[in-house]
PDB file of C-alpha atoms in Angstrom:
ATOM      1  CA  UNK A   1      77.295  77.343 101.552  1.00 78.00           C
ATOM      2  CA  UNK A   2      80.548  78.012  99.707  1.00 86.00           C
ATOM      3  CA  UNK A   3      83.786  76.750 101.236  1.00 85.00           C
ATOM      4  CA  UNK A   4      85.250  80.169 102.055  1.00 89.00           C
ATOM      5  CA  UNK A   5      82.134  81.248 103.940  1.00 92.00           C
ATOM      6  CA  UNK A   6      82.037  77.975 105.874  1.00 96.00           C
ATOM      7  CA  UNK A   7      85.675  78.258 106.942  1.00 95.00           C
ATOM      8  CA  UNK A   8      85.062  81.852 108.016  1.00 96.00           C
ATOM      9  CA  UNK A   9      82.167  80.733 110.222  1.00 97.00           C
ATOM     10  CA  UNK A  10      84.427  78.102 111.791  1.00 97.00           C
ATOM     11  CA  UNK A  11      86.855  80.716 113.115  1.00 97.00           C
ATOM     12  CA  UNK A  12      86.816  81.427 116.843  1.00 95.00           C
ATOM     13  CA  UNK A  13      84.207  84.106 117.556  1.00 96.00           C
ATOM     14  CA  UNK A  14      85.191  87.590 118.681  1.00 93.00           C
ATOM     15  CA  UNK A  15      83.160  89.882 120.887  1.00 95.00           C
ATOM     16  CA  UNK A  16      80.049  88.875 122.849  1.00 98.00           C
ATOM     17  CA  UNK A  17      77.959  86.241 121.075  1.00 98.00           C
ATOM     18  CA  UNK A  18      74.471  84.733 121.354  1.00 98.00           C
ATOM     19  CA  UNK A  19      74.457  81.081 122.412  1.00 98.00           C
ATOM     20  CA  UNK A  20      72.094  78.193 123.078  1.00 98.00           C
ATOM     21  CA  UNK A  21      72.869  75.137 125.188  1.00 98.00           C
ATOM     22  CA  UNK A  22      71.379  71.718 124.370  1.00 98.00           C
ATOM     23  CA  UNK A  23      71.986  69.424 127.343  1.00 98.00           C
ATOM     24  CA  UNK A  24      71.019  66.060 128.845  1.00 98.00           C
ATOM     25  CA  UNK A  25      71.620  67.649 132.225  1.00 97.00           C
ATOM     26  CA  UNK A  26      70.482  64.810 134.493  1.00 96.00           C
ATOM     27  CA  UNK A  27      72.640  62.216 132.756  1.00 93.00           C
ATOM     28  CA  UNK A  28      76.004  63.072 134.335  1.00 89.00           C
ATOM     29  CA  UNK A  29      77.528  65.732 136.560  1.00 89.00           C
ATOM     30  CA  UNK A  30      79.536  67.308 133.723  1.00 94.00           C
ATOM     31  CA  UNK A  31      76.433  68.890 132.185  1.00 97.00           C
ATOM     32  CA  UNK A  32      75.813  70.842 135.377  1.00 97.00           C
ATOM     33  CA  UNK A  33      79.369  72.164 135.285  1.00 98.00           C
ATOM     34  CA  UNK A  34      78.963  73.125 131.614  1.00 98.00           C
ATOM     35  CA  UNK A  35      75.645  74.909 132.153  1.00 98.00           C
ATOM     36  CA  UNK A  36      77.011  76.851 135.120  1.00 98.00           C
ATOM     37  CA  UNK A  37      80.212  77.702 133.223  1.00 98.00           C
ATOM     38  CA  UNK A  38      78.226  79.042 130.287  1.00 98.00           C
ATOM     39  CA  UNK A  39      76.002  81.213 132.477  1.00 98.00           C
ATOM     40  CA  UNK A  40      79.000  82.454 134.492  1.00 98.00           C
ATOM     41  CA  UNK A  41      80.838  83.416 131.273  1.00 98.00           C
ATOM     42  CA  UNK A  42      78.380  86.200 130.501  1.00 97.00           C
ATOM     43  CA  UNK A  43      81.144  88.634 129.598  1.00 97.00           C
ATOM     44  CA  UNK A  44      81.427  86.602 126.382  1.00 98.00           C
ATOM     45  CA  UNK A  45      78.294  84.443 126.133  1.00 98.00           C
ATOM     46  CA  UNK A  46      74.754  85.794 125.947  1.00 98.00           C
ATOM     47  CA  UNK A  47      72.575  82.779 126.765  1.00 98.00           C
ATOM     48  CA  UNK A  48      69.396  82.979 124.685  1.00 98.00           C
ATOM     49  CA  UNK A  49      67.872  79.542 125.382  1.00 98.00           C
ATOM     50  CA  UNK A  50      68.519  76.185 127.002  1.00 98.00           C
ATOM     51  CA  UNK A  51      67.156  72.914 125.606  1.00 98.00           C
ATOM     52  CA  UNK A  52      66.604  69.668 127.478  1.00 98.00           C
ATOM     53  CA  UNK A  53      67.987  66.739 125.459  1.00 98.00           C
ATOM     54  CA  UNK A  54      66.821  63.113 125.629  1.00 98.00           C
ATOM     55  CA  UNK A  55      68.912  60.306 127.081  1.00 98.00           C
ATOM     56  CA  UNK A  56      68.540  56.659 128.014  1.00 97.00           C
ATOM     57  CA  UNK A  57      70.619  54.834 130.616  1.00 95.00           C
ATOM     58  CA  UNK A  58      70.312  53.617 134.199  1.00 92.00           C
ATOM     59  CA  UNK A  59      69.125  57.090 135.224  1.00 93.00           C
ATOM     60  CA  UNK A  60      66.115  57.116 132.912  1.00 96.00           C
ATOM     61  CA  UNK A  61      63.502  54.719 131.569  1.00 96.00           C
ATOM     62  CA  UNK A  62      63.797  56.148 128.062  1.00 97.00           C
ATOM     63  CA  UNK A  63      64.449  59.310 126.065  1.00 98.00           C
ATOM     64  CA  UNK A  64      61.295  61.107 127.248  1.00 98.00           C
ATOM     65  CA  UNK A  65      62.017  60.388 130.909  1.00 98.00           C
ATOM     66  CA  UNK A  66      65.645  61.454 130.472  1.00 98.00           C
ATOM     67  CA  UNK A  67      64.588  64.671 128.773  1.00 98.00           C
ATOM     68  CA  UNK A  68      62.070  65.533 131.512  1.00 98.00           C
ATOM     69  CA  UNK A  69      64.613  64.848 134.258  1.00 98.00           C
ATOM     70  CA  UNK A  70      67.112  67.020 132.399  1.00 98.00           C
ATOM     71  CA  UNK A  71      64.544  69.819 132.165  1.00 98.00           C
ATOM     72  CA  UNK A  72      64.047  69.696 135.934  1.00 98.00           C
ATOM     73  CA  UNK A  73      67.804  69.644 136.561  1.00 98.00           C
ATOM     74  CA  UNK A  74      68.325  72.684 134.323  1.00 98.00           C
ATOM     75  CA  UNK A  75      65.819  74.525 136.514  1.00 98.00           C
ATOM     76  CA  UNK A  76      67.639  73.348 139.632  1.00 97.00           C
ATOM     77  CA  UNK A  77      70.998  74.639 138.405  1.00 98.00           C
ATOM     78  CA  UNK A  78      69.471  77.984 137.408  1.00 98.00           C
ATOM     79  CA  UNK A  79      68.033  78.277 140.922  1.00 98.00           C
ATOM     80  CA  UNK A  80      71.467  77.625 142.427  1.00 97.00           C
ATOM     81  CA  UNK A  81      72.893  80.234 140.049  1.00 97.00           C
ATOM     82  CA  UNK A  82      70.173  82.685 141.116  1.00 96.00           C
ATOM     83  CA  UNK A  83      69.218  83.187 137.465  1.00 97.00           C
ATOM     84  CA  UNK A  84      65.438  83.015 137.587  1.00 97.00           C
ATOM     85  CA  UNK A  85      65.381  85.258 134.511  1.00 97.00           C
ATOM     86  CA  UNK A  86      66.663  82.433 132.297  1.00 98.00           C
ATOM     87  CA  UNK A  87      63.929  79.952 133.227  1.00 98.00           C
ATOM     88  CA  UNK A  88      61.447  81.382 130.735  1.00 98.00           C
ATOM     89  CA  UNK A  89      63.803  80.353 127.929  1.00 98.00           C
ATOM     90  CA  UNK A  90      64.230  76.712 128.939  1.00 98.00           C
ATOM     91  CA  UNK A  91      62.516  74.379 126.460  1.00 98.00           C
ATOM     92  CA  UNK A  92      61.617  70.711 126.573  1.00 98.00           C
ATOM     93  CA  UNK A  93      63.238  68.698 123.809  1.00 98.00           C
ATOM     94  CA  UNK A  94      62.619  65.453 121.962  1.00 98.00           C
ATOM     95  CA  UNK A  95      60.686  62.601 123.565  1.00 98.00           C
ATOM     96  CA  UNK A  96      62.107  60.070 121.088  1.00 98.00           C
ATOM     97  CA  UNK A  97      65.162  59.754 118.864  1.00 98.00           C
ATOM     98  CA  UNK A  98      64.947  60.365 115.112  1.00 98.00           C
ATOM     99  CA  UNK A  99      62.922  57.656 113.339  1.00 98.00           C
ATOM    100  CA  UNK A 100      65.040  58.270 110.214  1.00 98.00           C
ATOM    101  CA  UNK A 101      67.445  60.797 108.735  1.00 98.00           C
ATOM    102  CA  UNK A 102      64.515  62.475 106.949  1.00 98.00           C
ATOM    103  CA  UNK A 103      62.021  62.727 109.822  1.00 98.00           C
ATOM    104  CA  UNK A 104      62.197  65.322 112.596  1.00 98.00           C
ATOM    105  CA  UNK A 105      61.020  64.845 116.157  1.00 98.00           C
ATOM    106  CA  UNK A 106      58.928  67.953 116.773  1.00 98.00           C
ATOM    107  CA  UNK A 107      59.466  69.508 120.196  1.00 98.00           C
ATOM    108  CA  UNK A 108      59.439  72.937 121.805  1.00 98.00           C
ATOM    109  CA  UNK A 109      63.245  72.989 121.614  1.00 98.00           C
ATOM    110  CA  UNK A 110      63.404  72.055 117.933  1.00 98.00           C
ATOM    111  CA  UNK A 111      60.692  74.555 117.043  1.00 98.00           C
ATOM    112  CA  UNK A 112      62.465  77.300 118.981  1.00 98.00           C
ATOM    113  CA  UNK A 113      65.776  76.708 117.188  1.00 98.00           C
ATOM    114  CA  UNK A 114      64.145  76.412 113.756  1.00 98.00           C
ATOM    115  CA  UNK A 115      62.487  79.779 114.347  1.00 98.00           C
ATOM    116  CA  UNK A 116      65.095  81.607 116.430  1.00 98.00           C
ATOM    117  CA  UNK A 117      68.019  80.906 114.078  1.00 98.00           C
ATOM    118  CA  UNK A 118      66.274  82.766 111.260  1.00 98.00           C
ATOM    119  CA  UNK A 119      67.132  86.010 113.069  1.00 98.00           C
ATOM    120  CA  UNK A 120      70.839  85.377 112.407  1.00 98.00           C
ATOM    121  CA  UNK A 121      73.147  85.302 109.389  1.00 97.00           C
ATOM    122  CA  UNK A 122      76.372  83.620 108.343  1.00 96.00           C
ATOM    123  CA  UNK A 123      78.186  86.847 109.288  1.00 96.00           C
ATOM    124  CA  UNK A 124      76.446  86.985 112.676  1.00 97.00           C
ATOM    125  CA  UNK A 125      75.530  83.366 113.500  1.00 98.00           C
ATOM    126  CA  UNK A 126      73.777  81.822 116.475  1.00 98.00           C
ATOM    127  CA  UNK A 127      76.109  79.472 118.368  1.00 98.00           C
ATOM    128  CA  UNK A 128      74.556  76.171 119.438  1.00 98.00           C
ATOM    129  CA  UNK A 129      76.476  74.177 122.055  1.00 98.00           C
ATOM    130  CA  UNK A 130      75.255  70.573 122.217  1.00 98.00           C
ATOM    131  CA  UNK A 131      76.463  68.169 124.907  1.00 98.00           C
ATOM    132  CA  UNK A 132      74.061  65.241 124.559  1.00 98.00           C
ATOM    133  CA  UNK A 133      72.360  63.230 121.846  1.00 98.00           C
ATOM    134  CA  UNK A 134      71.942  65.773 119.068  1.00 98.00           C
ATOM    135  CA  UNK A 135      68.295  64.961 118.288  1.00 98.00           C
ATOM    136  CA  UNK A 136      66.929  68.453 118.952  1.00 98.00           C
ATOM    137  CA  UNK A 137      69.436  70.144 116.646  1.00 98.00           C
ATOM    138  CA  UNK A 138      69.013  67.620 113.824  1.00 98.00           C
ATOM    139  CA  UNK A 139      65.232  67.937 114.087  1.00 98.00           C
ATOM    140  CA  UNK A 140      65.408  71.725 113.740  1.00 98.00           C
ATOM    141  CA  UNK A 141      67.613  71.347 110.657  1.00 98.00           C
ATOM    142  CA  UNK A 142      65.186  68.883 109.067  1.00 98.00           C
ATOM    143  CA  UNK A 143      62.251  71.165 109.905  1.00 98.00           C
ATOM    144  CA  UNK A 144      63.971  74.255 108.499  1.00 98.00           C
ATOM    145  CA  UNK A 145      67.110  73.574 106.391  1.00 98.00           C
ATOM    146  CA  UNK A 146      67.638  77.333 105.927  1.00 98.00           C
ATOM    147  CA  UNK A 147      69.143  77.562 109.409  1.00 98.00           C
ATOM    148  CA  UNK A 148      72.264  75.627 108.362  1.00 98.00           C
ATOM    149  CA  UNK A 149      73.750  78.876 107.004  1.00 97.00           C
ATOM    150  CA  UNK A 150      72.897  80.781 110.196  1.00 98.00           C
ATOM    151  CA  UNK A 151      74.228  78.605 113.029  1.00 98.00           C
ATOM    152  CA  UNK A 152      77.539  77.268 114.309  1.00 98.00           C
ATOM    153  CA  UNK A 153      77.137  73.948 116.115  1.00 98.00           C
ATOM    154  CA  UNK A 154      79.655  73.013 118.792  1.00 98.00           C
ATOM    155  CA  UNK A 155      79.075  69.345 119.635  1.00 98.00           C
ATOM    156  CA  UNK A 156      80.742  67.120 122.162  1.00 98.00           C
ATOM    157  CA  UNK A 157      80.115  63.694 120.678  1.00 98.00           C
ATOM    158  CA  UNK A 158      81.706  60.712 118.996  1.00 98.00           C
ATOM    159  CA  UNK A 159      85.200  59.457 119.712  1.00 98.00           C
ATOM    160  CA  UNK A 160      88.471  60.645 118.209  1.00 98.00           C
ATOM    161  CA  UNK A 161      89.065  59.587 114.620  1.00 97.00           C
ATOM    162  CA  UNK A 162      92.087  57.535 115.770  1.00 96.00           C
ATOM    163  CA  UNK A 163      90.110  55.737 118.508  1.00 97.00           C
ATOM    164  CA  UNK A 164      89.478  51.997 117.905  1.00 96.00           C
ATOM    165  CA  UNK A 165      85.680  52.463 117.821  1.00 97.00           C
ATOM    166  CA  UNK A 166      83.051  55.178 117.689  1.00 98.00           C
ATOM    167  CA  UNK A 167      80.733  53.698 120.307  1.00 98.00           C
ATOM    168  CA  UNK A 168      80.148  56.904 122.264  1.00 98.00           C
ATOM    169  CA  UNK A 169      77.060  57.729 124.354  1.00 97.00           C
ATOM    170  CA  UNK A 170      76.015  61.039 122.763  1.00 98.00           C
ATOM    171  CA  UNK A 171      76.451  59.506 119.311  1.00 98.00           C
ATOM    172  CA  UNK A 172      75.136  55.959 119.541  1.00 98.00           C
ATOM    173  CA  UNK A 173      71.827  57.007 121.096  1.00 98.00           C
ATOM    174  CA  UNK A 174      70.860  58.749 117.850  1.00 98.00           C
ATOM    175  CA  UNK A 175      73.209  57.973 114.971  1.00 98.00           C
ATOM    176  CA  UNK A 176      70.634  59.272 112.486  1.00 98.00           C
ATOM    177  CA  UNK A 177      70.728  62.707 114.131  1.00 98.00           C
ATOM    178  CA  UNK A 178      74.527  62.754 114.062  1.00 98.00           C
ATOM    179  CA  UNK A 179      74.515  61.849 110.360  1.00 98.00           C
ATOM    180  CA  UNK A 180      72.137  64.746 109.680  1.00 98.00           C
ATOM    181  CA  UNK A 181      74.380  67.219 111.518  1.00 98.00           C
ATOM    182  CA  UNK A 182      77.662  65.945 110.009  1.00 98.00           C
ATOM    183  CA  UNK A 183      76.155  65.795 106.530  1.00 98.00           C
ATOM    184  CA  UNK A 184      74.059  68.957 106.263  1.00 98.00           C
ATOM    185  CA  UNK A 185      76.954  71.336 105.573  1.00 97.00           C
ATOM    186  CA  UNK A 186      76.423  73.526 108.641  1.00 98.00           C
ATOM    187  CA  UNK A 187      79.435  74.973 110.424  1.00 98.00           C
ATOM    188  CA  UNK A 188      80.331  72.293 112.969  1.00 98.00           C
ATOM    189  CA  UNK A 189      82.967  72.120 115.693  1.00 98.00           C
ATOM    190  CA  UNK A 190      83.465  68.595 117.035  1.00 98.00           C
ATOM    191  CA  UNK A 191      84.968  67.793 120.424  1.00 98.00           C
ATOM    192  CA  UNK A 192      85.605  64.017 120.431  1.00 98.00           C
ATOM    193  CA  UNK A 193      85.152  62.176 123.717  1.00 98.00           C
ATOM    194  CA  UNK A 194      87.526  59.221 124.050  1.00 97.00           C
ATOM    195  CA  UNK A 195      90.993  60.168 122.880  1.00 97.00           C
ATOM    196  CA  UNK A 196      90.636  63.934 123.333  1.00 98.00           C
ATOM    197  CA  UNK A 197      88.332  65.481 125.947  1.00 97.00           C
ATOM    198  CA  UNK A 198      88.430  62.360 128.139  1.00 95.00           C
ATOM    199  CA  UNK A 199      91.652  63.906 129.485  1.00 93.00           C
ATOM    200  CA  UNK A 200      89.660  66.730 131.073  1.00 96.00           C
ATOM    201  CA  UNK A 201      89.127  65.166 134.484  1.00 94.00           C
ATOM    202  CA  UNK A 202      89.300  66.270 138.101  1.00 94.00           C
ATOM    203  CA  UNK A 203      89.551  64.684 141.547  1.00 93.00           C
ATOM    204  CA  UNK A 204      87.824  64.991 144.915  1.00 92.00           C
ATOM    205  CA  UNK A 205      90.697  66.809 146.673  1.00 94.00           C
ATOM    206  CA  UNK A 206      91.012  69.263 143.784  1.00 95.00           C
ATOM    207  CA  UNK A 207      87.288  70.032 143.830  1.00 96.00           C
ATOM    208  CA  UNK A 208      87.221  70.480 147.583  1.00 95.00           C
ATOM    209  CA  UNK A 209      90.244  72.774 147.534  1.00 96.00           C
ATOM    210  CA  UNK A 210      88.951  75.072 144.785  1.00 97.00           C
ATOM    211  CA  UNK A 211      85.160  74.967 145.159  1.00 97.00           C
ATOM    212  CA  UNK A 212      83.949  73.663 148.518  1.00 96.00           C
ATOM    213  CA  UNK A 213      82.349  76.336 150.677  1.00 96.00           C
ATOM    214  CA  UNK A 214      82.417  79.007 147.960  1.00 97.00           C
ATOM    215  CA  UNK A 215      78.651  79.123 147.311  1.00 97.00           C
ATOM    216  CA  UNK A 216      75.559  76.883 147.099  1.00 97.00           C
ATOM    217  CA  UNK A 217      76.255  75.942 143.502  1.00 97.00           C
ATOM    218  CA  UNK A 218      79.836  74.900 144.204  1.00 98.00           C
ATOM    219  CA  UNK A 219      78.849  72.823 147.228  1.00 97.00           C
ATOM    220  CA  UNK A 220      76.232  71.049 145.111  1.00 97.00           C
ATOM    221  CA  UNK A 221      78.728  70.321 142.332  1.00 96.00           C
ATOM    222  CA  UNK A 222      81.372  69.002 144.724  1.00 96.00           C
ATOM    223  CA  UNK A 223      78.961  66.760 146.625  1.00 94.00           C
ATOM    224  CA  UNK A 224      77.268  65.396 143.489  1.00 91.00           C
ATOM    225  CA  UNK A 225      80.569  64.767 141.678  1.00 93.00           C
ATOM    226  CA  UNK A 226      82.051  62.882 144.627  1.00 90.00           C
ATOM    227  CA  UNK A 227      78.927  60.745 145.028  1.00 87.00           C
ATOM    228  CA  UNK A 228      78.904  59.900 141.314  1.00 83.00           C
ATOM    229  CA  UNK A 229      82.615  59.099 141.283  1.00 79.00           C
ATOM    230  CA  UNK A 230      82.384  56.709 144.221  1.00 75.00           C
ATOM    231  CA  UNK A 231      79.331  55.066 142.657  1.00 75.00           C
ATOM    232  CA  UNK A 232      81.085  54.267 139.388  1.00 73.00           C
ATOM    233  CA  UNK A 233      84.710  53.881 140.506  1.00 72.00           C
ATOM    234  CA  UNK A 234      86.080  51.290 142.899  1.00 69.00           C
ATOM    235  CA  UNK A 235      89.439  53.057 143.349  1.00 75.00           C
ATOM    236  CA  UNK A 236      89.958  55.446 146.260  1.00 78.00           C
ATOM    237  CA  UNK A 237      92.184  57.560 143.993  1.00 82.00           C
ATOM    238  CA  UNK A 238      89.390  58.252 141.508  1.00 88.00           C
ATOM    239  CA  UNK A 239      89.276  60.947 138.876  1.00 89.00           C
ATOM    240  CA  UNK A 240      86.138  62.097 137.107  1.00 89.00           C
ATOM    241  CA  UNK A 241      85.860  63.443 133.566  1.00 91.00           C
ATOM    242  CA  UNK A 242      83.703  66.545 133.294  1.00 94.00           C
ATOM    243  CA  UNK A 243      84.267  66.810 129.587  1.00 95.00           C
ATOM    244  CA  UNK A 244      81.095  68.732 128.650  1.00 97.00           C
ATOM    245  CA  UNK A 245      82.803  71.885 129.917  1.00 98.00           C
ATOM    246  CA  UNK A 246      85.174  71.761 126.946  1.00 98.00           C
ATOM    247  CA  UNK A 247      82.376  72.476 124.465  1.00 98.00           C
ATOM    248  CA  UNK A 248      81.576  75.761 126.196  1.00 98.00           C
ATOM    249  CA  UNK A 249      85.264  76.607 126.441  1.00 98.00           C
ATOM    250  CA  UNK A 250      85.748  76.511 122.663  1.00 98.00           C
ATOM    251  CA  UNK A 251      83.731  79.730 122.425  1.00 98.00           C
ATOM    252  CA  UNK A 252      85.727  81.571 125.071  1.00 98.00           C
ATOM    253  CA  UNK A 253      88.793  83.754 124.833  1.00 96.00           C
ATOM    254  CA  UNK A 254      91.730  81.791 126.209  1.00 93.00           C
ATOM    255  CA  UNK A 255      94.386  79.235 125.451  1.00 93.00           C
ATOM    256  CA  UNK A 256      92.130  76.311 126.297  1.00 97.00           C
ATOM    257  CA  UNK A 257      92.119  74.052 123.229  1.00 98.00           C
ATOM    258  CA  UNK A 258      93.872  73.246 119.972  1.00 98.00           C
ATOM    259  CA  UNK A 259      92.006  72.377 116.794  1.00 98.00           C
ATOM    260  CA  UNK A 260      92.249  72.004 113.027  1.00 98.00           C
ATOM    261  CA  UNK A 261      90.077  71.728 109.948  1.00 98.00           C
ATOM    262  CA  UNK A 262      89.219  68.244 108.664  1.00 98.00           C
ATOM    263  CA  UNK A 263      86.759  66.935 106.105  1.00 98.00           C
ATOM    264  CA  UNK A 264      83.520  66.045 107.843  1.00 98.00           C
ATOM    265  CA  UNK A 265      83.690  62.352 108.826  1.00 98.00           C
ATOM    266  CA  UNK A 266      80.654  60.110 108.456  1.00 98.00           C
ATOM    267  CA  UNK A 267      79.213  58.445 111.574  1.00 98.00           C
ATOM    268  CA  UNK A 268      78.176  54.948 110.533  1.00 98.00           C
ATOM    269  CA  UNK A 269      75.585  52.728 112.173  1.00 98.00           C
ATOM    270  CA  UNK A 270      78.193  50.090 113.079  1.00 98.00           C
ATOM    271  CA  UNK A 271      80.120  52.242 115.598  1.00 97.00           C
ATOM    272  CA  UNK A 272      82.822  53.467 113.251  1.00 98.00           C
ATOM    273  CA  UNK A 273      83.769  56.541 111.275  1.00 98.00           C
ATOM    274  CA  UNK A 274      84.092  56.514 107.508  1.00 98.00           C
ATOM    275  CA  UNK A 275      85.891  59.217 105.549  1.00 98.00           C
ATOM    276  CA  UNK A 276      85.471  61.086 102.275  1.00 97.00           C
ATOM    277  CA  UNK A 277      87.871  63.911 101.439  1.00 96.00           C
ATOM    278  CA  UNK A 278      85.325  65.424  99.068  1.00 96.00           C
ATOM    279  CA  UNK A 279      83.077  66.419 101.966  1.00 97.00           C
ATOM    280  CA  UNK A 280      82.891  69.876 103.516  1.00 97.00           C
ATOM    281  CA  UNK A 281      85.155  70.969 106.370  1.00 97.00           C
ATOM    282  CA  UNK A 282      84.448  70.923 110.075  1.00 98.00           C
ATOM    283  CA  UNK A 283      86.659  72.111 112.933  1.00 98.00           C
ATOM    284  CA  UNK A 284      88.097  69.235 114.980  1.00 98.00           C
ATOM    285  CA  UNK A 285      89.438  69.730 118.512  1.00 98.00           C
ATOM    286  CA  UNK A 286      92.411  67.435 119.119  1.00 98.00           C
ATOM    287  CA  UNK A 287      93.890  68.697 122.410  1.00 98.00           C
ATOM    288  CA  UNK A 288      92.671  70.259 125.666  1.00 98.00           C
ATOM    289  CA  UNK A 289      94.949  72.504 127.717  1.00 97.00           C
ATOM    290  CA  UNK A 290      93.633  71.063 130.944  1.00 97.00           C
ATOM    291  CA  UNK A 291      95.225  73.300 133.557  1.00 97.00           C
ATOM    292  CA  UNK A 292      94.395  76.639 131.959  1.00 97.00           C
ATOM    293  CA  UNK A 293      90.794  75.575 131.392  1.00 98.00           C
ATOM    294  CA  UNK A 294      90.317  74.344 134.954  1.00 97.00           C
ATOM    295  CA  UNK A 295      91.782  77.597 136.242  1.00 97.00           C
ATOM    296  CA  UNK A 296      89.158  79.582 134.333  1.00 98.00           C
ATOM    297  CA  UNK A 297      86.351  77.186 135.271  1.00 98.00           C
ATOM    298  CA  UNK A 298      87.089  77.132 138.999  1.00 98.00           C
ATOM    299  CA  UNK A 299      87.546  80.893 139.260  1.00 98.00           C
ATOM    300  CA  UNK A 300      84.211  81.584 137.545  1.00 98.00           C
ATOM    301  CA  UNK A 301      82.212  79.009 139.504  1.00 98.00           C
ATOM    302  CA  UNK A 302      83.630  80.187 142.834  1.00 97.00           C
ATOM    303  CA  UNK A 303      83.102  83.919 142.390  1.00 89.00           C
TER     304      UNK A 303
END
C-alpha cells in the first residue's frame, strides 16, 4: 500500500462503520466493559462479529482454555445486554499461539476475518478492534495477505515507546503475532498499555455512584470489578484500570484521545521495542482524556 493511502486509512472514521471485536473476555473485567461499550455505541459502530482470543494466566490452564472461557463470557455479556441477535456471529479463536511468524493458527475466527474482510476496500475498510493477544488477526493476515489493504486494526497492546520495557500481557503471549501485525503494512492504531492507557482507571465509589442499580449489566460490572480489585489490591483505596475501553473509544466521535503518526516500531523477543524510520507509519495514541471518556462510557452503559 502506498504511503498516502495508508495515512488516509489511519484518519478517524466518519459516519457509521463496520467493526469486529477480538477479545480475551474472561481474562480481566475491562474486556466486558469494552464489549458492552462497543455494542452500546451502535449509533456509530455496526458490530459484525466478535472473536474469542486466547490467553494464559491464573484464570486459564492455557490458550485453548482461556479462549473457551472468553467465548462463554462473550455470550454472558450479550445475554446481559439483551442482544441475542449477535450470538450467531461470535466465533471461537486460536487454541494455540503462532508457532512462527510464517504459520497461521487456523480457527473459526481467523477464517471469518480472512473471508469477511474481502468484502471491504481501502476506501471503505473493516475496523478490527483487538484487546488481547493478537493471534487471531495475525493468523488471518498470514492466511490471506490481501486483507491488509482492507482493514484498520486498532490494538491495545505493548507498552509506551518511552516505557523501560515492553513486557506487556497482550504482547508477550504471542510476540510472533505482534511482529506480523506491526510488520505487514496494514493500517494499525496502537494504544500502549503502561505509560498511556494505564491512566484510564476507576474506583469502587465511582462505579457505584454512576452504574449501580441501573440495569443487570451495570450491576454485574460493578460487582465483578470490585471483587477483582480487592483480589489483586491490598489497599482499601484501590483503583482499577479498565483500559480495553480506550480501543473502542478511538473509533468514536468525541474528544477522548490524542494521537500521532510514528514509524511502526518492531516488537522484539526480548521485551523491548526497536526502531527503524524507514518503516511504514502507524497511528500511536499517547494520551487519554479520562474524564470525557468515562462520561460517555457511564452514560451509555447506564441507559
